[in-house]
């Protein structure tokens, strides 16, 4: 169970790194994605 929680914690850290390292570029990227037409 400890190993599972460690893996879950690492996944959350890796998922959050782009928001921490490149907040402005990520904001622009998310705006571009939201304006794409649905196909």
GROMACS .gro file of N, CA and C in nm:
model
  117
    1UNK      N    1   0.082  -0.120   0.000
    1UNK     CA    2   0.000   0.000   0.000
    1UNK      C    3   0.087   0.126   0.000
    2UNK      N    4   0.199   0.122   0.072
    2UNK     CA    5   0.289   0.238   0.074
    2UNK      C    6   0.345   0.266  -0.064
    3UNK      N    7   0.378   0.158  -0.137
    3UNK     CA    8   0.432   0.176  -0.272
    3UNK      C    9   0.328   0.240  -0.363
    4UNK      N   10   0.202   0.196  -0.351
    4UNK     CA   11   0.093   0.252  -0.431
    4UNK      C   12   0.076   0.401  -0.404
    5UNK      N   13   0.078   0.440  -0.278
    5UNK     CA   14   0.064   0.582  -0.243
    5UNK      C   15   0.183   0.662  -0.293
    6UNK      N   16   0.301   0.603  -0.291
    6UNK     CA   17   0.419   0.671  -0.343
    6UNK      C   18   0.406   0.694  -0.493
    7UNK      N   19   0.357   0.594  -0.565
    7UNK     CA   20   0.337   0.608  -0.710
    7UNK      C   21   0.232   0.714  -0.740
    8UNK      N   22   0.122   0.714  -0.666
    8UNK     CA   23   0.018   0.815  -0.686
    8UNK      C   24   0.074   0.955  -0.660
    9UNK      N   25   0.154   0.970  -0.557
    9UNK     CA   26   0.215   1.099  -0.527
    9UNK      C   27   0.308   1.145  -0.638
   10UNK      N   28   0.387   1.053  -0.693
   10UNK     CA   29   0.477   1.088  -0.803
   10UNK      C   30   0.398   1.130  -0.927
   11UNK      N   31   0.288   1.064  -0.954
   11UNK     CA   32   0.204   1.100  -1.069
   11UNK      C   33   0.151   1.241  -1.051
   12UNK      N   34   0.104   1.275  -0.932
   12UNK     CA   35   0.053   1.410  -0.908
   12UNK      C   36   0.164   1.514  -0.923
   13UNK      N   37   0.284   1.482  -0.878
   13UNK     CA   38   0.396   1.575  -0.892
   13UNK      C   39   0.430   1.597  -1.039
   14UNK      N   40   0.437   1.487  -1.116
   14UNK     CA   41   0.471   1.498  -1.258
   14UNK      C   42   0.362   1.572  -1.334
   15UNK      N   43   0.236   1.549  -1.299
   15UNK     CA   44   0.125   1.619  -1.365
   15UNK      C   45   0.128   1.769  -1.334
   16UNK      N   46   0.174   1.807  -1.218
   16UNK     CA   47   0.174   1.947  -1.179
   16UNK      C   48   0.296   2.026  -1.223
   17UNK      N   49   0.400   1.958  -1.268
   17UNK     CA   50   0.523   2.028  -1.306
   17UNK      C   51   0.504   2.131  -1.417
   18UNK      N   52   0.432   2.102  -1.525
   18UNK     CA   53   0.416   2.205  -1.630
   18UNK      C   54   0.350   2.332  -1.578
   19UNK      N   55   0.254   2.319  -1.487
   19UNK     CA   56   0.188   2.437  -1.430
   19UNK      C   57   0.286   2.519  -1.347
   20UNK      N   58   0.380   2.453  -1.281
   20UNK     CA   59   0.477   2.523  -1.197
   20UNK      C   60   0.589   2.584  -1.280
   21UNK      N   61   0.636   2.513  -1.383
   21UNK     CA   62   0.753   2.557  -1.458
   21UNK      C   63   0.717   2.658  -1.566
   22UNK      N   64   0.606   2.634  -1.639
   22UNK     CA   65   0.568   2.720  -1.752
   22UNK      C   66   0.425   2.771  -1.737
   23UNK      N   67   0.394   2.850  -1.636
   23UNK     CA   68   0.254   2.890  -1.616
   23UNK      C   69   0.198   2.977  -1.728
   24UNK      N   70   0.278   3.069  -1.781
   24UNK     CA   71   0.227   3.159  -1.886
   24UNK      C   72   0.209   3.086  -2.019
   25UNK      N   73   0.306   3.004  -2.057
   25UNK     CA   74   0.295   2.929  -2.182
   25UNK      C   75   0.181   2.829  -2.175
   26UNK      N   76   0.161   2.769  -2.058
   26UNK     CA   77   0.054   2.671  -2.043
   26UNK      C   78  -0.082   2.740  -2.053
   27UNK      N   79  -0.093   2.860  -2.000
   27UNK     CA   80  -0.218   2.935  -2.008
   27UNK      C   81  -0.252   2.965  -2.155
   28UNK      N   82  -0.153   3.008  -2.232
   28UNK     CA   83  -0.173   3.037  -2.375
   28UNK      C   84  -0.213   2.909  -2.449
   29UNK      N   85  -0.145   2.799  -2.418
   29UNK     CA   86  -0.173   2.670  -2.482
   29UNK      C   87  -0.316   2.625  -2.452
   30UNK      N   88  -0.361   2.639  -2.329
   30UNK     CA   89  -0.496   2.598  -2.293
   30UNK      C   90  -0.601   2.685  -2.360
   31UNK      N   91  -0.573   2.814  -2.377
   31UNK     CA   92  -0.666   2.902  -2.448
   31UNK      C   93  -0.676   2.860  -2.594
   32UNK      N   94  -0.562   2.825  -2.656
   32UNK     CA   95  -0.564   2.779  -2.796
   32UNK      C   96  -0.645   2.652  -2.810
   33UNK      N   97  -0.630   2.560  -2.716
   33UNK     CA   98  -0.705   2.434  -2.722
   33UNK      C   99  -0.854   2.460  -2.708
   34UNK      N  100  -0.892   2.551  -2.619
   34UNK     CA  101  -1.035   2.575  -2.596
   34UNK      C  102  -1.102   2.644  -2.714
   35UNK      N  103  -1.023   2.711  -2.800
   35UNK     CA  104  -1.083   2.779  -2.915
   35UNK      C  105  -1.085   2.692  -3.040
   36UNK      N  106  -1.029   2.572  -3.034
   36UNK     CA  107  -1.033   2.483  -3.150
   36UNK      C  108  -1.176   2.435  -3.175
   37UNK      N  109  -1.216   2.425  -3.301
   37UNK     CA  110  -1.350   2.375  -3.331
   37UNK      C  111  -1.360   2.225  -3.304
   38UNK      N  112  -1.477   2.182  -3.262
   38UNK     CA  113  -1.498   2.039  -3.237
   38UNK      C  114  -1.525   1.970  -3.370
   39UNK      N  115  -1.454   1.861  -3.393
   39UNK     CA  116  -1.476   1.784  -3.516
   39UNK      C  117  -1.487   1.638  -3.486
   0.00000   0.00000   0.00000
